Structure formats: C-alpha cells, structure tokens
C-alpha cells in the first residue's frame, strides 16, 4: 500500500478550546490500498500524550491505535464532520517513546507505506485482542527491571578481537566488522554489549540474526554470559516463530526496560527499546533482512538509521559483507579522500590458529556422465566418514526432484495455479507447489497420455539423502564400528516445533555422519566435527537475470565453507586439512576463482567495478512497482498507464528517474494471480524519493480506472529483480 493522500484533512488541532473535546491524531492500520493512511482524528475527553496505546472505532470494527504527534500545520476538520470518540486507553502500558515514533515515521516515509500500517505491524498482535483486564494480568506477571551492574565474564580475546572491541568502544561508527568465518565475531558482539550494559544500568542492546533457526544457538550463548549478571528475564527473543503470548511477553519486557538484551530477526528492529545503546546486525549481507510482504523495509538499513538517530552504536558483521556495506566502508584514497561513512574493522584470522578450508573445484565435464557425486568427492567423503569426521553436503533445493516428466508426451507436473512446477516429494508421495502451497498425490500414470513411465527430473535434498545413504551403506565409522548415517535438514524436516533443535543436537552429538541440507544449515551454525563441505550443484545462480546472483552465490558458498574446520585442535588431530568441494561445469568462473583464495575483497572489487560501469546499486538507487491482476495485460496496462500519467504530470524528480517498461515477473502467475513489475532507477536517492512520493496520488487514481487490478505495491531498494 502507498502513503496516504490529503494528509491535512486528516490532522487536527492539538490544543482545543477549554471544555471542548480533545481532537487527537491516532495511527491505525487502514485497509490496504485505501488513500487514507495518515493518523486519523478521534475525540477524547482528556488529553493523551503521543505514543499512548488506545482502542478506536474504524468502520464497524474496534482496532488498536497509537496516539501520534500532531503535525506542525494542522488543518481543522471539514465543517459538519463529527469525529468518533476513542473507545479506551490501554492502561498500564507507558507511551511509546518519541524515538520509536520517529523510526516508524521514517520507515513509512522511505518505504512508501502508511504510518499506521508500519506502526501497528511493529506491535505484538496480541495487543490488538486483549481486553483491559487481560492486559492488566499480563502486566502484573511481567518481571521488574533488573539493574545489576555486575562484572563481565573474563574471556581471553585474540589481538584482532581486542582491537575491534577497542575501536568500537572509542569511535562513533557505524562499524562494518569484516571477519572470516570462525574469527570470533560473536565474542566481539558480546564484549561490546557487556561494555554498554555495564556503563549504564538502564542501557539496552539489540542483537539481530537473519533467520529464526539461528536464534536458539545465540540465545543459549547470550544467556550463559549475561543471565548470571542480570537474570534470565533480562534476555528475550523476538521472531515470528514465537506464539502470540510469547511475543507479547518479550515486547512488554523490552518496552518496560526489564529486558536488557533483545535477540531477534528483522522484525526486532522495531522493538520498543527506550534506552537503546548498541545494535548488532549479524550476517548483515543476508537477504532475509529484507521484508518481502507488506511494508518492504530492510532491517539492516533501518538499524543503521535508528542507531544514528538514538545515539547508539551499530555493528554490522559478516564474512561476506553486502556490496552496499562494503562500498560504504571503503577507506579514504587519493581519488576519494573522504572514503565511506562506515568504519571497516578487519578480523581475517580464525580463533585458535585454525585455517580456512582448502577449496577443491571439480570440473564435472571431466567426470562420468550423469554422476551426482564425482568419484573424487565420493572418495573424500568416504575417507572422512571412516575416520569418524562429519561432512556437510549443500544443495539449495528441497524435495526429491523439481519436476515429474512424461517422456512420451512431454507432460510436466505444472501447478494449476502458478507458472511453476509442482515439486516431487518422494517421502509422502506428493507433488507440492513451493509458491502457492497447492499439493496433490503423485499420479500412477501420466494424466495426459496414460503412460506409466513418468520420471523425476533434477535433484533435491531428499534425493541426495537417499543416494548418499545407498553409496555409503557399506562404510564403517571408526572407532565406533557402526554403519555410516546420513541426515537431512531443510524446511520440510523442520516444520514441527522443536524439530530443528532436535536435529541440530543429533549433529552436534555425532549421531549424523553426513548432513544434507539447504542454505539454512550453511550459515551461523558452529559444527565442531565437520571437516568437509560440498556444494554439488551451485551453477544455477551463475547465469541468473538478477545482477546480485553472483554476490549471493559467493556469500552462500563462503558461509558454507566456514562450517568446515571450525575446531582447529580437532582438525589438527585428524592430520588432514578441512576442505570445501565444489562440483561445477564452469570451473574457471570468477566466483570460483575468488573462492579458491577466500578473497572476498578481490571479488567485491570486481563486482563493484562492473556495477559502477553499468550504473547499478550502490552507484544508483532503485525501486520496483509491482502490479497483481487477473490478467497479465491488466497488470502491465496499469503500470504503463501510471508511467504515462507521471510523465504527463511532470512529477518532481522525473528528470532524474528512468522508468523501464513493465515486464512479467520470472514466476509471473502465483495462486491464479498474474504479476508484472516496472523498475525505476535514479543516480539520486533524493530524486527517486521525491518522485515516488509525488506519484502516489496518480497510482491511486489509476487503480480506480483498472478494474482487473488486484493490488499494487512499491518496493524501495529491492533485493531481487
């Protein structure tokens, strides 16, 4: 949804005459695609400070709202308009701080959404449903704030870690902590958090990770460090995998100051933290920090803005930083005396004198035809498993096979609702669309011609697990004297609550010898006995139409390589270096050449040079306008008409914004809805923002004229094109 129109008509005077009702602006989540988005005016018998949580009528419903700041130049309500009264105040919850409201207002403005939508999405859902008595009971159960100065745990730091901690303590930042996998970045984060909490008895810290499955491991480590000093209740988590009651409890603890440390995924960037002192964004390059539904904000970028606005330190950490952050942290040079606005900190060495794994690239053009595992890789896996070591096999595609195919009539297992194939899952004999969720049983024969010989094409993690188990069935693990065991971790095996933790515990306990997994096990996990990692089919990303694909592939493979050889003493005892194997049909590709040397700076320099020449981010700024409609013609027609209207109106900033023609998305139909998009690009961020803001009224007007349109949205700084 877009920002609102006619904002002056929705504001109100902040100082009504004596004896009159007080007119208060209240941010509410208005219906999608309505032109009403700014705070609405409601009547109150008493003045309420901005940030107060209230319940207000909206249409036939009663909804949660936030009393907002009155604009400087407020217009009175139109004659004859009677404002509706506020239904009630959420007593016992302190008003949301001005810094939080400024964060929400900035996010709404920059990402072209309404203030109410962003504000209400940032609050725990249960606040919308609890009555006054239920909320009062929750507040009584909330633990009181713990203000214990305590002493931090004495952990011996490497010279690189100590230098990074000292720089962060004495310099303002923002900081980009560029540390190789296994270099001890997490310990640097904990040291900086400890210093901030010890310096101020009310200080709070926010530590963010890109995915839910990384929070339990981090939470246990943070609790072990800080619970003895501040109590268990001082550390809380925030992510979408929690129950509504858990999310509310964590939010209240952070809002009241009882929680000193908040751990979370991208949604945690909006946590109410009145005394925020430090923000950590781990694996800052990860695309998961970009929200892909509703307000499409980037949590990393908001974290940097929030830290600057609240006077907090912000640390972005990664072994493969995003090219945007890498460019922003460039050191001064003769041609660029100012350099970037971030401060880059280096930690190239692994803890304990460990070495990064040796990269072995296998040319599949020289291997037996049809081989899934090349003979050299299979021999290396077998040798490691026999010695009791663990291996990780990476394939970023779940299921057994991407598609079923009939060789007689060329039928494929297409999804009836999407322009995509249904994926074959052999375990439960189903065909599943990974885009809309539609599932069906595997047919006994070809639905088109009756041929009984329908076969899977391509491979997924299920198939790799099955084939590896067959290939290793006669391998004996020493000194245990048992048969080798193959396990799998992907989105299918971790659906049940607690399943991921249970499977990771099995890996850590040595109950799995070869782990097959998707990208969810390739980053952040500290597997101490894995000494070999193999990527069996990584070439698909090399020739993607998305200009960010090589960067993402390099990051994924380097993160995966970092799972091998993390325990230097264990690797040394085995008498053989850790290894990263890559099977490819393009062994001389620059991605693999740089990966052999673990040389992110060289790869980044080459990619940045290409982007500078092509005028792509971070040297230009982009936005996508997407249209979903009943037909592809209607979707593209809306975008074309909106572009023509913008040119006819000569909107501000248009002279610096290039509008590309609308095109279908790669997966152009999902759940029966056709999708098209239009790319906007500009060398000026300000010009692009001015144009998008001015364009909103025309987009709303065009939507009214295109009856086949289902919805439209704006995606600022898109991460996938």
C-alpha atoms as one frame of an Amber mdcrd trajectory, in Angstrom:
protein
   0.000   0.000   0.000   1.115   3.552  -0.607   1.341   6.539   1.693  -1.800
   8.499   2.243  -3.301  11.350   0.312  -4.622  14.699   1.546  -2.861  14.493
   4.906  -4.015  17.948   6.023  -7.629  16.795   6.052  -6.739  14.014   8.463
  -4.920  16.083  11.070  -6.362  18.124  13.885  -5.603  20.979  16.289  -3.533
  19.858  19.273  -4.981  22.445  21.702  -8.790  22.550  21.600 -10.698  25.268
  23.472 -11.308  24.798  27.200 -14.192  22.473  27.891 -14.174  21.066  24.360
 -13.293  17.541  23.380  -9.639  16.991  22.580  -9.020  16.034  18.953  -6.147
  13.546  18.791  -4.351  12.111  15.746  -4.300   8.308  16.031  -2.296   5.976
  13.793  -4.362   2.937  12.795  -3.823   0.216  10.228  -6.164   1.321   7.456
  -7.430  -1.047   4.748  -4.893  -1.948   2.090  -4.844   0.325  -0.972  -7.066
   2.926   0.625  -5.983   6.517   0.184  -6.454   7.054   3.906  -3.237   6.314
   5.702  -2.111   9.172   7.868  -3.247   9.356  11.505  -6.993   9.847  11.759
  -8.684  12.321  14.107 -10.528  10.975  17.159 -12.191  12.748  20.061 -11.084
  12.287  23.654 -12.462  13.762  26.868  -8.910  14.023  28.229  -5.602  14.894
  26.562  -3.407  11.885  25.883   0.322  12.094  25.215   1.692  10.901  21.851
   2.634   7.236  21.952  -0.368   6.204  24.069  -1.955   2.916  23.007  -5.715
   3.247  22.520  -8.636   1.355  21.099 -10.658   3.215  18.495 -13.575   2.510
  16.144 -12.672   2.036  12.475 -15.647   1.293  10.281 -17.627  -1.423  12.038
 -14.610  -2.684  13.988 -12.728  -1.602  17.075  -8.977  -1.602  16.470  -5.733
  -0.809  18.225  -4.213   2.603  17.550  -1.305   4.780  18.647  -1.825   8.429
  19.546   0.507  10.219  17.156   2.309  13.517  17.065   0.194  16.396  15.783
   1.619  17.987  12.613   3.056  21.484  12.805   0.479  22.943  10.428  -2.753
  21.227  11.367  -5.896  21.861   9.381  -9.292  21.795  11.115 -11.779  19.095
  10.332 -14.135  19.893   7.473 -17.401  21.598   8.512 -20.057  19.193   9.711
 -17.625  16.334  10.321 -18.013  14.833  13.784 -15.012  12.831  14.975 -15.649
   9.466  16.579 -14.603   9.004  20.184 -11.668   6.965  21.408 -13.092   3.748
  22.860 -10.483   3.226  25.564  -6.887   3.538  26.692  -4.568   0.594  27.362
  -3.829   1.459  30.941  -0.503   0.384  32.404   1.452   0.496  29.142   3.724
   3.516  29.026   3.515   5.634  25.844   5.805   4.623  23.027   8.885   6.841
  23.044   9.439   9.702  20.569  12.472   7.854  19.126  10.275   4.842  18.293
   7.690   7.060  16.631  10.380   8.792  14.580  11.669   5.381  13.440   8.195
   4.316  12.325   7.573   7.648  10.582  10.887   7.415   8.720  10.254   3.794
   7.651   6.768   4.682   6.411   8.046   7.683   4.501  11.084   5.975   2.954
   9.377   2.699   2.025   6.239   4.422   0.763   3.750   2.973   3.243   1.289
   4.456   5.706   2.375   5.361   9.236  -0.437   3.311  10.743   0.435   0.198
   8.772   4.086   0.277   9.884   3.277   1.230  13.483   0.670  -1.471  14.032
   2.721  -4.166  12.270   5.559  -3.378  14.679   3.408  -4.100  17.741   2.692
  -7.621  19.051  -0.559  -8.963  17.565  -1.998  -9.884  20.962  -2.149  -6.229
  21.969  -4.940  -5.866  19.404  -7.086  -8.545  21.034  -6.536  -8.308  24.789
  -9.121  -6.531  26.900  -8.141  -4.209  29.760  -8.422  -6.921  32.436  -6.402
  -9.463  30.437  -3.691  -6.899  29.765  -3.602  -5.924  33.438  -2.980  -9.567
  34.358  -0.127  -9.781  31.843   1.447  -6.648  33.239   1.285  -7.995  36.786
   3.160 -11.107  35.645   5.873  -9.082  33.909   9.198  -9.190  35.808  10.502
  -5.921  37.242  13.523  -4.292  35.564  16.840  -5.686  36.770  19.587  -3.114
  37.247  22.646  -5.056  38.350  25.972  -3.602  37.232  27.895  -6.846  37.711
  31.207  -7.724  36.123  31.521  -9.198  32.659  32.898 -12.683  32.179  36.649
 -12.682  31.665  37.170 -14.121  28.179  40.581 -14.105  26.562  40.420 -12.218
  23.269  42.684 -12.563  20.281  44.630  -9.498  19.218  42.199  -8.915  16.345
  39.169  -9.215  18.615  40.659  -6.887  21.215  41.474  -4.299  18.558  37.920
  -4.433  17.163  36.366  -4.072  20.628  38.615  -1.112  21.410  37.727   0.647
  18.144  34.008   0.150  18.701  34.321   1.433  22.271  36.163   4.618  21.314
  34.827   5.510  17.850  31.278   6.525  16.867  30.845   4.141  13.892  28.798
   2.804  12.161  31.076  -0.240  12.050  31.411  -2.997   9.479  33.102  -5.956
  11.181  34.639  -7.903   8.310  35.746 -11.169   9.883  36.321 -14.560   8.325
  34.100 -17.448   9.382  35.326 -18.690  12.741  37.201 -15.463  13.559  35.147
 -14.846  16.708  32.771 -12.082  15.616  30.127 -13.231  18.106  32.531 -12.736
  21.007  33.181  -9.185  19.813  29.430  -8.556  19.819  29.096  -9.899  23.359
  32.015  -7.822  24.606  30.520  -4.646  23.152  27.105  -5.452  24.624  28.706
  -6.127  28.011  30.510  -2.781  27.967  27.327  -0.903  27.084  25.254  -2.572
  29.796  27.941  -2.102  32.430  28.319   1.596  31.591  24.619   2.394  32.069
  22.341   0.449  34.468  19.363   1.077  32.141  21.072   0.539  28.769  19.578
  -1.958  26.323  21.048  -3.868  23.402  19.514  -5.280  20.227  21.213  -8.263
  18.552  19.765  -9.335  15.204  20.233 -12.509  13.177  18.812 -13.142   9.693
  16.820 -16.321  10.347  14.761 -17.869  13.134  16.825 -21.062  13.205  19.884
 -19.085  14.370  18.206 -17.607  17.461  18.248 -20.664  19.808  22.014 -21.113
  19.462  22.648 -17.413  20.046  20.136 -17.225  22.894  21.831 -20.018  24.822
  25.197 -18.314  24.469  23.879 -14.886  25.477  22.019 -16.337  28.467  25.127
 -18.153  29.635  27.054 -14.879  29.528  24.528 -12.382  30.879  21.936 -14.272
  32.964  24.331 -14.553  35.962  24.699 -10.766  35.894  21.202  -9.556  35.093
  18.897 -12.561  35.488  17.212 -14.839  32.921  14.429 -12.305  32.338  16.945
  -9.744  31.085  17.350 -11.640  27.779  14.344 -12.059  25.459  13.802 -13.105
  21.855  11.548 -11.658  19.168  10.710 -13.515  15.975   7.700 -14.762  14.057
   8.173 -18.351  15.223   7.062 -17.430  18.753   3.480 -17.745  19.962   1.444
 -14.518  20.313   1.710 -14.775  24.100   5.497 -15.164  23.931   5.827 -12.200
  21.582   3.734 -10.007  23.864   5.752 -11.018  26.924   9.038 -10.197  25.168
   7.714  -6.912  23.838   6.494  -5.805  27.265   9.838  -6.754  28.824  11.700
  -4.652  26.255   9.240  -1.753  26.468   9.420  -1.545  30.266  13.192  -1.927
  30.398  13.091  -5.314  32.150  14.815  -6.829  29.109  18.352  -5.554  28.761
  19.108  -7.611  25.632  16.696  -8.365  22.780  17.609 -11.070  20.256  15.597
 -11.277  17.096  15.119 -11.416  13.371  14.271  -8.456  11.126  11.022  -7.648
  12.970  13.042  -6.869  16.115  14.385  -3.677  14.544  11.041  -2.098  15.560
  11.221  -3.315  19.178  10.366  -0.637  21.723  13.743  -0.104  23.431  13.689
   3.235  25.276  17.363   3.060  26.362  18.936   1.528  23.279  22.750   1.731
  23.427  24.042  -0.783  20.886  22.685  -2.640  17.844  24.328  -5.707  16.304
  23.326  -6.954  12.845  24.974 -10.349  12.363  25.353 -11.728   8.817  24.396
  -8.255   7.622  24.600  -9.311   3.978  21.737 -11.779   4.278  18.722 -11.129
   2.060  16.417 -12.287   4.876  16.755  -8.845   6.464  14.584  -7.516   3.640
  10.864  -7.893   4.364   9.035  -9.306   1.348   5.421  -8.691   2.355   3.570
  -5.556   3.414   5.969  -2.720   4.199   9.086  -3.934   2.395  11.665  -2.473
   4.758  15.298  -3.525   5.098  16.051  -4.169   8.775  19.805  -3.623   8.370
  19.336  -0.172   6.877  16.752   0.762   9.493  19.159  -0.416  12.210  21.811
   1.989  10.922  19.288   4.856  10.799  17.923   4.027  14.251  21.375   3.868
  15.834  22.342   7.246  14.422  19.036   8.807  15.468  19.163   7.409  19.012
  22.883   7.916  19.562  23.582   4.174  19.758  26.472   2.234  18.268  25.707
  -0.124  15.424  27.872  -3.071  14.366  27.296  -4.829  11.052  29.118  -8.154
  10.899  29.811 -10.573   8.075  32.484 -12.692   6.418  30.967 -11.668   3.067
  29.529  -8.160   3.521  26.900  -6.830   1.155  28.432  -4.761  -1.612  26.422
  -1.784  -0.347  28.039  -2.013   3.102  31.460  -2.812   1.623  31.316   0.277
  -0.566  30.035   2.385   2.341  33.072   1.315   4.403  35.709   1.998   1.739
  38.852   3.595   3.187  39.945   7.068   2.029  42.098   7.183  -1.087  43.725
   9.772  -3.341  40.701   9.816  -5.623  38.237   9.555  -2.743  39.726  11.437
   0.241  36.565  11.137   2.375  36.036   7.412   1.880  32.845   5.743   3.091
  30.631   6.661   6.017  31.194   3.322   7.802  34.347   2.273   9.634  35.691
  -1.082   8.446  37.246  -3.424  11.027  39.250  -6.481   9.933  39.410  -9.897
  11.604  40.954 -12.214   8.958  42.259 -14.951  11.304  40.341 -17.874  12.770
  40.343 -18.405  16.517  42.878 -20.951  17.761  45.169 -20.703  14.728  42.603
 -22.548  12.631  42.864 -22.393   8.859  40.106 -21.758   6.356  39.251 -24.903
   4.401  41.091 -25.683   1.196  38.778 -25.241  -1.796  38.691 -28.112  -4.301
  36.897 -27.381  -7.592  35.757 -30.409  -9.610  35.155 -29.961 -13.345  32.026
 -32.018 -13.971  32.799 -32.023 -17.674  35.607 -34.446 -16.880  33.535 -36.765
 -14.693  31.396 -39.816 -15.610  28.207 -38.787 -17.362  25.203 -38.437 -15.056
  27.256 -38.629 -11.872  25.662 -36.829  -8.935  28.786 -37.218  -6.829  32.061
 -37.187  -8.712  34.393 -40.090  -7.826  36.964 -37.770  -6.159  34.310 -36.165
  -3.954  32.737 -39.502  -3.021  36.177 -40.868  -2.113  36.882 -37.807   0.055
  33.523 -38.120   1.863  34.073 -41.848   2.413  37.545 -41.279   3.861  36.323
 -38.609   6.267  33.357 -40.659   7.445  35.526 -43.741   8.035  37.712 -41.678
  10.365  34.694 -40.509  12.357  34.595 -36.994  10.905  31.422 -35.301   9.681
  30.594 -33.908   6.233  28.043 -31.371   5.017  26.509 -31.611   1.542  24.795
 -28.438   0.346  22.003 -28.268  -2.227  19.704 -25.270  -2.115  16.640 -27.135
  -3.370  14.353 -29.195  -1.171  12.131 -32.066  -2.232  13.148 -35.142  -4.218
  13.064 -33.593  -7.682  11.959 -30.219  -9.087   9.543 -31.770 -11.577   7.973
 -35.019 -12.793   8.061 -35.548 -16.572   6.449 -37.848 -19.116   8.859 -38.702
 -21.932   6.025 -39.873 -24.180   4.012 -36.640 -24.373   6.257 -34.113 -22.535
   3.723 -33.600 -19.700   5.232 -31.940 -16.648   3.936 -31.602 -13.090   2.895
 -27.991 -13.517   0.993 -26.214 -10.774  -2.550 -25.411 -11.973  -2.454 -22.074
 -10.132   1.108 -20.866 -10.833   3.525 -20.634 -13.732   5.816 -23.048 -11.887
   6.250 -26.787 -11.466   4.993 -28.829  -8.556   7.962 -30.353  -6.771   8.051
 -34.122  -6.294   8.333 -35.152  -2.619   9.001 -38.868  -2.536   8.667 -39.397
   1.233   4.921 -38.688   1.278   4.348 -39.251  -2.465   3.048 -35.752  -3.096
   3.512 -33.008  -5.658   3.778 -29.619  -3.955   3.975 -26.098  -5.300   6.519
 -24.140  -3.268   4.912 -20.857  -4.335   1.198 -21.237  -3.512   1.270 -24.405
  -1.403  -1.067 -26.439  -3.633  -0.466 -30.172  -3.113  -1.704 -33.309  -4.867
  -0.946 -37.012  -4.901   1.592 -38.351  -7.368  -0.368 -39.816 -10.330   0.039
 -43.517 -11.107   0.276 -42.687 -14.808   0.667 -39.602 -16.972  -2.548 -37.555
 -16.666  -2.234 -36.510 -20.314  -1.498 -39.760 -22.174  -1.719 -42.578 -19.615
   1.956 -43.526 -19.919   3.097 -45.398 -16.794   6.703 -44.282 -17.208   6.806
 -40.821 -15.625  10.126 -39.914 -14.071  11.674 -37.207 -11.898  13.973 -34.616
 -13.477  16.616 -32.826 -11.458  17.546 -33.335  -7.837  16.547 -32.071  -4.414
  17.804 -32.730  -0.910  15.548 -35.773  -0.477  17.181 -37.456  -3.468  20.696
 -36.586  -2.313  19.967 -38.067   1.105  18.683 -41.284  -0.470  21.600 -41.619
  -2.906  24.235 -40.881  -0.271  22.719 -43.441   2.080  22.990 -46.041  -0.708
  26.549 -45.060  -1.634  27.739 -45.173   1.975  25.773 -48.232   3.107  28.950
 -50.364   3.434  31.103 -47.666   5.051  32.018 -48.367   8.686  32.673 -45.444
  11.013  35.721 -45.926  13.218  36.307 -46.271  16.084  32.564 -46.754  16.762
  32.388 -49.704  14.363  28.910 -48.799  13.072  27.443 -48.069   9.659  27.541
 -44.504   8.336  24.407 -42.423   8.944  23.038 -39.719   6.646  20.729 -36.961
   7.892  18.848 -34.103   6.259  17.867 -30.635   7.455  15.646 -28.429   5.315
  12.298 -26.661   5.526  10.459 -29.995   5.165  12.202 -31.781   8.057  11.955
 -28.830  10.460   8.251 -27.975  10.225   7.337 -29.375  13.634   8.046 -27.234
  16.677  11.425 -28.122  18.164  12.404 -30.303  15.180  15.328 -28.107  14.147
  16.810 -28.003  17.648  16.478 -31.792  17.919  18.174 -32.411  14.578  20.995
 -29.963  15.282  21.561 -31.682  18.635  21.941 -35.003  16.789  24.584 -33.472
  14.537  26.474 -31.971  17.472  26.314 -35.312  19.319  27.910 -37.128  16.373
  24.805 -39.154  15.534  24.918 -37.954  11.917  27.980 -38.561   9.734  26.867
 -36.797   6.553  24.387 -33.933   6.774  22.465 -32.960   3.648  20.903 -29.519
   3.816  19.837 -26.296   2.186  21.163 -22.826   2.930  19.543 -22.923   6.386
  22.489 -25.007   7.659  25.146 -23.155   5.663  25.465 -20.127   7.920  25.835
 -19.293  11.571  25.991 -22.850  12.968  29.063 -23.956  14.902  29.591 -27.584
  13.870  32.799 -28.663  15.605  33.379 -32.006  13.838  32.553 -31.104  10.236
  35.763 -31.127   8.205  34.381 -31.348   4.661  31.671 -29.307   2.971  30.496
 -29.991  -0.584  28.308 -27.908  -2.902  27.076 -30.334  -5.551  25.017 -28.154
  -7.920  25.790 -24.454  -7.392  25.939 -23.356 -11.065  22.291 -22.321 -11.364
  22.944 -18.910  -9.817  25.825 -18.046 -12.169  23.598 -17.038 -15.077  20.601
 -15.561 -13.291  18.999 -12.396 -14.650  19.386 -10.861 -11.176  22.604  -8.832
 -11.034  23.004  -9.744  -7.347  23.122 -13.503  -8.049  26.954 -13.838  -8.178
  27.290 -11.908  -4.921  24.754 -14.152  -3.222  26.335 -17.339  -4.560  29.789
 -16.303  -3.378  28.392 -15.423   0.058  26.498 -18.711   0.352  29.486 -20.834
  -0.655  31.901 -18.945   1.579  29.493 -19.191   4.502  29.092 -22.911   3.819
  32.864 -23.347   3.642  33.049 -21.696   7.028  31.192 -24.661   8.592  34.293
 -26.829   7.971  37.285 -26.944  10.287  35.987 -24.594  12.963  37.715 -26.563
  15.729  41.432 -26.168  14.998  42.501 -28.740  17.596  40.106 -31.340  16.220
  41.272 -30.758  12.631  44.912 -30.966  13.680  44.258 -34.255  15.458  42.804
 -35.724  12.248  46.011 -34.998  10.363  44.271 -33.534   7.284  43.096 -30.018
   6.386  39.431 -29.116   6.209  38.076 -28.945   2.659  35.357 -27.250   0.627
  34.422 -29.145  -2.550  32.568 -27.502  -5.437  31.224 -29.504  -8.376  30.760
 -27.239 -11.386  30.549 -27.170 -15.152  32.290 -23.788 -15.146  35.461 -24.204
 -13.049  37.096 -21.015 -14.385  34.221 -18.704 -13.432  35.385 -15.641 -11.431
  33.172 -16.626  -8.481  35.026 -19.915  -8.042  38.422 -18.371  -8.774  37.965
 -15.872  -5.934  36.518 -18.543  -3.668  39.636 -20.682  -4.087  41.603 -17.848
  -2.484  38.903 -16.939   0.067  39.367 -13.490  -1.410  36.203 -11.511  -0.775
  37.910  -8.103  -1.263  39.061  -9.027  -4.780  35.656 -10.423  -5.708  33.922
  -7.344  -4.284  36.254  -5.012  -6.192  35.491  -6.801  -9.466  31.729  -6.736
  -8.828  31.738  -3.069  -7.791  33.682  -2.122 -10.917  31.059  -3.853 -13.075
  28.212  -2.156 -11.225  29.828   1.272 -11.407  30.211   0.894 -15.171  26.602
  -0.281 -15.526  25.184   2.326 -13.125  23.752  -0.226 -10.709  23.478  -0.138
  -6.883  25.295   1.009  -4.826  26.067   3.615  -7.517  22.383   4.093  -8.325
  19.088   3.711  -6.483  16.180   1.523  -7.492  12.543   0.880  -6.774  10.066
  -1.611  -8.167   6.374  -1.007  -8.706   4.567  -4.327  -8.907   1.030  -4.954
 -10.081  -1.019  -8.086  -9.441  -4.073  -8.548 -11.658  -6.450 -11.108 -13.093
  -4.620 -10.986 -16.427  -1.078 -10.119 -17.444  -2.478  -7.491 -19.811  -4.289
  -5.762 -16.948  -1.180  -5.785 -14.749   1.079  -4.325 -17.432  -1.654  -1.931
 -18.553  -1.877  -0.426 -15.079   1.897   0.088 -14.899   2.051   1.581 -18.392
  -0.800   3.991 -17.642   0.787   5.008 -14.334   4.098   5.748 -16.064   2.379
   7.801 -18.764   0.464   9.751 -16.120   3.726  10.504 -14.292   5.329  11.826
 -17.479   2.271  13.879 -18.378   2.223  15.459 -14.911   5.986  16.134 -14.996
   6.329  14.954 -11.405   9.197  16.316  -9.317  12.355  14.264  -9.696  11.194
  12.759 -13.008  14.136  14.276 -14.906  16.496  12.082 -12.828  14.374   8.922
 -12.734  14.346   6.373 -15.559  11.224   4.222 -15.841  11.805   0.888 -17.558
   8.922  -0.753 -19.463   6.772  -3.177 -17.446   7.620  -6.878 -17.708   6.221
 -10.092 -16.191   7.915 -11.473 -13.093  10.038 -14.580 -13.510   7.226 -16.575
 -11.884   4.501 -14.490 -13.471   1.443 -16.295 -12.077   1.088 -17.307  -8.412
  -2.146 -18.631  -6.901  -4.020 -17.637 -10.057  -2.864 -14.022  -9.971  -0.775
 -12.550 -12.799   2.191 -10.398 -11.737   4.127  -7.681 -13.553   6.689  -5.150
 -12.437   8.286  -1.894 -13.501  11.820  -0.916 -12.495  12.693   2.670 -11.584
  16.309   3.759 -11.395  17.996   7.034 -10.486  21.513   8.274  -9.660  19.932
  10.330  -6.849  18.214   8.778  -3.838  16.513  12.093  -3.061  15.144  12.441
  -6.605  13.772   8.892  -6.518  12.104   9.517  -3.154  10.549  12.802  -4.307
   9.223  11.141  -7.432   7.747   8.154  -5.591   6.052  10.374  -3.028   4.503
  12.580  -5.704   3.463   9.543  -7.773   1.226   8.069  -5.072  -1.865  10.108
  -5.944  -1.602   9.097  -9.601  -1.142   5.429  -8.707  -4.285   5.535  -6.575
  -6.176   7.260  -9.372  -5.040   4.716 -11.964  -6.031   1.852  -9.707  -9.624
   3.139  -9.694  -9.617   3.036 -13.511  -8.227  -0.508 -13.827 -10.918  -2.877
 -12.606  -8.894  -6.024 -13.274  -6.180  -4.942 -10.874  -5.973  -6.901  -7.607
  -3.276  -4.865  -5.849  -0.128  -2.851  -6.395   2.882  -2.109  -4.237   6.130
  -0.179  -4.197   9.390  -1.892  -3.227  12.174   0.607  -2.445  15.738  -0.766
  -2.645  14.573  -4.156  -3.968  16.864  -7.108  -3.310  15.614  -9.264  -6.174
  14.676  -8.175  -9.681
